[in-house]
XYZ file of C-alpha atoms in Angstrom:
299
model
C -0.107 -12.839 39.103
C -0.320 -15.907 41.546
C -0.751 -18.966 38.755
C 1.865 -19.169 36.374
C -0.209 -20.424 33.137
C 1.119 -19.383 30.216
C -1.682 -18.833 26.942
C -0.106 -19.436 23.541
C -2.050 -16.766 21.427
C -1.218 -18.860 17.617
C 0.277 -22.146 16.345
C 1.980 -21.754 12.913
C 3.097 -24.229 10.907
C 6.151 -23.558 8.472
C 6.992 -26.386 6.356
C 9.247 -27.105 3.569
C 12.096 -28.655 1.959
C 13.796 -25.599 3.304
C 13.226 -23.608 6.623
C 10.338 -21.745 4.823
C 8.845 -20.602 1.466
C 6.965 -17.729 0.406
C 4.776 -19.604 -2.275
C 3.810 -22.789 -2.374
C 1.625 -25.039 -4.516
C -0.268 -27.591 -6.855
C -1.689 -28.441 -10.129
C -4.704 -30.346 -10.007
C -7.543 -30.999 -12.545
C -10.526 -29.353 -12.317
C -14.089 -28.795 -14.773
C -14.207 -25.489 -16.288
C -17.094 -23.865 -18.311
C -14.113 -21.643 -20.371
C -10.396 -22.565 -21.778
C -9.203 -20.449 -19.232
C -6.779 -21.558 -16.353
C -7.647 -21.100 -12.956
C -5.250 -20.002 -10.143
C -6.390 -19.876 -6.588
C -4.860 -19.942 -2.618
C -4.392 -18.610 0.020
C -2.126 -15.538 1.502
C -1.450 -15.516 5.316
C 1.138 -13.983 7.847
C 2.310 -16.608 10.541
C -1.095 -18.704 9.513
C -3.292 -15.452 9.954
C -5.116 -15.364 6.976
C -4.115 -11.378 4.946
C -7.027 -9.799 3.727
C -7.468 -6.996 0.976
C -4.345 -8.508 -0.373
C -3.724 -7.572 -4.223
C -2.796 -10.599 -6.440
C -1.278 -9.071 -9.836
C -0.946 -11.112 -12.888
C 1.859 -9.427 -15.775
C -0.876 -9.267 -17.927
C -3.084 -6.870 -15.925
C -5.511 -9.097 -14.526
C -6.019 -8.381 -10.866
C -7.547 -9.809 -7.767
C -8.284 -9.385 -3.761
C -8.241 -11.602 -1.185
C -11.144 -12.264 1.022
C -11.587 -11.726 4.582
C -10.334 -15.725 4.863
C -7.241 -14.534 2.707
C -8.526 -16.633 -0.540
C -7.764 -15.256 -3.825
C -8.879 -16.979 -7.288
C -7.641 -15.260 -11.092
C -8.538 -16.804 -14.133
C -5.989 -16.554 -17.059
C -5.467 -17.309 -20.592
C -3.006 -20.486 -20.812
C 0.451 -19.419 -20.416
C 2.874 -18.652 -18.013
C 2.432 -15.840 -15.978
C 4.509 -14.004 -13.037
C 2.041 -13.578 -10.056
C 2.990 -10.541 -7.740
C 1.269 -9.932 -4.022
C 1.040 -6.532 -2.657
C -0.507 -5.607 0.860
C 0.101 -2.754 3.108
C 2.418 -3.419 5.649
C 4.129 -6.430 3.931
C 6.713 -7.160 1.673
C 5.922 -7.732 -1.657
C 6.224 -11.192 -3.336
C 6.163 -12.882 -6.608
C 6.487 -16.200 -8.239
C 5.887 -17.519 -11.643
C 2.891 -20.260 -12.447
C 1.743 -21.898 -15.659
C -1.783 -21.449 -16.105
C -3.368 -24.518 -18.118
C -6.602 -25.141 -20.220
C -9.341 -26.218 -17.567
C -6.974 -26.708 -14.830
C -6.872 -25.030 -11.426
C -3.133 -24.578 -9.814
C -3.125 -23.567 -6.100
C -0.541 -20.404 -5.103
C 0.310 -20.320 -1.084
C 1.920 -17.352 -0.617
C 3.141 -16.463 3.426
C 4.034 -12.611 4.213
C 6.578 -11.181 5.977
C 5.744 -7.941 7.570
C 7.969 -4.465 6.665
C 8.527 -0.946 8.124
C 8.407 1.826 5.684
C 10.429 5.081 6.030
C 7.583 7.573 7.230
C 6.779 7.360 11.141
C 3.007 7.942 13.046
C 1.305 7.663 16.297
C 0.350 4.576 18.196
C -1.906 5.027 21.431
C -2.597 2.162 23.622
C -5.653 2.014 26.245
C -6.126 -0.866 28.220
C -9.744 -2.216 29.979
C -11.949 -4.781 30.613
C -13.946 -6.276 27.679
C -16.743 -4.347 26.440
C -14.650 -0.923 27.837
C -14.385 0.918 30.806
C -11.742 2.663 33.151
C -8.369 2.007 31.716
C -6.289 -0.167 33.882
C -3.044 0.368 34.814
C -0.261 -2.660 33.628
C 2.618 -2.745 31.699
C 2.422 -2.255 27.807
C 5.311 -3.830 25.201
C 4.960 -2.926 21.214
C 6.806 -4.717 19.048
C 7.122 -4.124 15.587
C 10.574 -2.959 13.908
C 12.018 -1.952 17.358
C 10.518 -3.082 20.675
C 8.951 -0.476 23.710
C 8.633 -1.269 27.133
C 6.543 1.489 29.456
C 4.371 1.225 32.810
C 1.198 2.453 32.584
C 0.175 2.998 35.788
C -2.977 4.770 34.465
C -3.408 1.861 31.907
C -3.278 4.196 29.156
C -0.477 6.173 26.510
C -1.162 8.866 26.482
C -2.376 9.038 30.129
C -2.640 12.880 29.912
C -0.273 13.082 32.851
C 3.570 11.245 32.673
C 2.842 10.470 29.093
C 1.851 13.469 26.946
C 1.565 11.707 23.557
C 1.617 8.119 22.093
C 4.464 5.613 20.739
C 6.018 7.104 17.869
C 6.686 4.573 16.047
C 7.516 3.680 12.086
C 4.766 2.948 9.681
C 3.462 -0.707 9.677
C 2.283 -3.475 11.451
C 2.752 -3.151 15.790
C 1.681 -6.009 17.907
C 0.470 -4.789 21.524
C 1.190 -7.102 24.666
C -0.523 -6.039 27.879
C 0.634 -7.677 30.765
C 0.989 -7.298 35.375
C -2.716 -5.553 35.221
C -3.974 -6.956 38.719
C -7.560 -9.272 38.158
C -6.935 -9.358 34.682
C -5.260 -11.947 32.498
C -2.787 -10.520 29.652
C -3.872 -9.178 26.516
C -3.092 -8.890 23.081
C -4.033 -6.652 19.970
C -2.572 -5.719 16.948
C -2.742 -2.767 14.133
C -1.687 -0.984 11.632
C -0.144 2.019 12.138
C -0.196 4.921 8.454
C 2.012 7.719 7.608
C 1.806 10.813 9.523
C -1.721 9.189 11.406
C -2.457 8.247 14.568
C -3.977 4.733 15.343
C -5.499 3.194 18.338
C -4.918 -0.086 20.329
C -7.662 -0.745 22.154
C -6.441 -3.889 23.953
C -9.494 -5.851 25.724
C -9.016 -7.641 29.263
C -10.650 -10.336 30.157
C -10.633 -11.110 34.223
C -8.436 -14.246 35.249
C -4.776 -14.886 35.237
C -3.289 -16.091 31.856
C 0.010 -15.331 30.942
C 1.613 -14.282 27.388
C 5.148 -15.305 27.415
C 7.394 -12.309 26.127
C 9.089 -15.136 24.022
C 8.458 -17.242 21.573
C 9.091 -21.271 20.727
C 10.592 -23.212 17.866
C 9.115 -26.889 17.495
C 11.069 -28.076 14.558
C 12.094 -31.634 13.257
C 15.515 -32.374 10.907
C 14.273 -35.004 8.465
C 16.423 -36.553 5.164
C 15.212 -36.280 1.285
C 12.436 -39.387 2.552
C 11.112 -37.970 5.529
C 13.461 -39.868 7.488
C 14.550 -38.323 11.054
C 17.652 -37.369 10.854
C 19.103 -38.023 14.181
C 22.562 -36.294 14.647
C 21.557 -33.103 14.163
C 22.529 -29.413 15.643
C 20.454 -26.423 15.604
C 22.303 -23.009 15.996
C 20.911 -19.279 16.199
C 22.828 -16.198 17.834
C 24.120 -17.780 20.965
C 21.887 -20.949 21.287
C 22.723 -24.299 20.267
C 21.193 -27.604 20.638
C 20.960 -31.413 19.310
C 18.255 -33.317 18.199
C 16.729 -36.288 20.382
C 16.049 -39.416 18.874
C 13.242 -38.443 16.809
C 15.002 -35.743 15.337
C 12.936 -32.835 16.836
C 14.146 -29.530 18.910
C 12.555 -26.920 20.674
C 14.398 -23.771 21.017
C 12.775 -20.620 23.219
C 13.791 -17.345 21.382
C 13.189 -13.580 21.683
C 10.549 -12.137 19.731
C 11.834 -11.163 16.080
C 13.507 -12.660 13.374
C 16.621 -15.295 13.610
C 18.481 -17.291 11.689
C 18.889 -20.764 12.002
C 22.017 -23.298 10.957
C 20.993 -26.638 10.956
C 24.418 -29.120 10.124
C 24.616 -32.849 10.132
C 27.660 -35.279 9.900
C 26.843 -36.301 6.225
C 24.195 -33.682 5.359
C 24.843 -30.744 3.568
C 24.413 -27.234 5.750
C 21.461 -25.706 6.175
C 20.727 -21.853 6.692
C 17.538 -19.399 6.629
C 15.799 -16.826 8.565
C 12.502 -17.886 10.600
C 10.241 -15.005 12.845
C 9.265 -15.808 15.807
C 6.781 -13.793 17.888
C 5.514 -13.530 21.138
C 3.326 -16.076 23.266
C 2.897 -18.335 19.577
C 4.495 -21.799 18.745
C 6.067 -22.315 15.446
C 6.014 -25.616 13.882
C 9.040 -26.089 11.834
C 9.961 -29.063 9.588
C 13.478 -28.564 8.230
C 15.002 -31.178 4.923
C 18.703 -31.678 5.035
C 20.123 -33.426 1.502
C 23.120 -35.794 1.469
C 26.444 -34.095 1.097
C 28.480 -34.131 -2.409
C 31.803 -33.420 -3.285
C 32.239 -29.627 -3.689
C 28.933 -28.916 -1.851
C 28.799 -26.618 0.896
C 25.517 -25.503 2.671
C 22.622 -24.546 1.062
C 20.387 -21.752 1.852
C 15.981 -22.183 2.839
């Protein structure tokens, strides 16, 4: 490819006291025809809404998400221990007080898994709408990464490559990239016990670029929202400072990392964040004033 632009497939933001949560949320008041508490939200994976998600109360009472990844239970006042199960993801839970003739929002972000049992993942590569496959490079990422040339813009191509990836059960994103009049592509799926499943990854023509990495925008803010302006940012081998506004941007392989964020004053800061291919995550990160006796504290 001549022109070097680079297309950012998703912006994501993760923001918390911490580096990032896995619920979230909100009382507020709200009309109801019953005595019943009402809990509602959303359920997303790196701000990609989750649908046919199961929201579980302890009490039985069960919901789905919608196509948009909303979710709404109604419960008897109480307090309650909401669990969320989807295929592919790692289930989470949280507890929630559910009021008379109130409505409390639940946020709940997913983080993808890899079960034990292994399938089949074929990739096939052409122009929107279909068509002769065309040959370009294919990566899969999902709990391990693959690399291959496709010079017939296929796997299986029915000649080097006799079957597809085999790769563990979950979720595998697809990057197609180097096919000649074409401008990367991206697709992702699901991939089931002992099945095979098919990434049909679309081209449009042009000459867009996916990066192979990912980026970091993140800001180091006090208790008050306050930049915090003496920052350091470390993961694996990387470091780097804030500037004067306390923001960094750090350019990291696709996968997850963990981040130490220290300040002279501030009390340590530690998590994991994923990062993924050709996306931007937005990361606001809370440091609290140091104590006597206190050490770091984990997101």
């Amino acid at each position: 490819m001549t022109s070097h632009r680079r297309q950012i497939l998703r912006r994501t933001a993760l923001l918390g006291s911490g580096l990032f949560g896995t619920a979230s949320g909100t009382a507020v008041a709200a009309a109801s025809e019953t005595d019943d508490g009402r809990i509602e939200g959303t359920i997303t994976h790196f701000g990609t809404p989750v649908d046919e998600a199961t929201v579980t109360a302890d009490d039985g009472t069960e919901t789905t998400t919608d196509e948009t990844g909303s979710y709404t239970l109604s419960l008897e006042p109480g307090k309650y221990t909401l669990m969320v199960t989807a295929p592919g993801y790692t289930p989470v839970s949280t507890t929630i007080n559910a009021a008379n003739d109130e409505t409390r929002t639940r946020e709940f972000a997913l983080e993808r898994e890899w079960g034990p049992g292994t399938g089949e993942l074929e990739v096939y590569a052409t122009p929107v709408g279909g068509g002769s496959t065309i040959p370009c490079e294919i990566t899969v990422f999902g709990d391990d990464r693959y690399d291959v040339t496709a010079s017939r813009g296929s796997i299986p191509d029915g000649d080097r490559w006799g079957s597809g990836f085999d790769v563990s059960e979950g979720w595998w994103e697809i990057l197609v990239t180097d096919a000649e009049g074409y401008s990367d592509g991206y697709q992702e799926v699901r991939v089931e016990d002992g099945e095979t499943a098919f990434g049909w990854v679309q081209l449009e023509a042009g000459d867009d670029e996916i990066s192979e990495t990912g980026r970091i925008e993140g800001r180091v803010v006090d208790p008050n929202g306050t930049a915090v302006t003496d920052a350091t940012v470390r993961t694996g081998g990387a470091r780097v400072s804030v500037d004067g506004e306390g923001e960094f941007d750090l350019e990291l392989e696709h996968g997850q990392h963990s981040l130490v964020i220290d300040a002279v004053g501030y009390q340590r800061v530690t998590g994991d964040v994923q990062v993924k291919f050709g996306r931007t995550t937005e990361l606001n990160v809370t440091v609290r004033p140091s104590a006597p006796g206190n050490g770091s504290e984990r997101a």
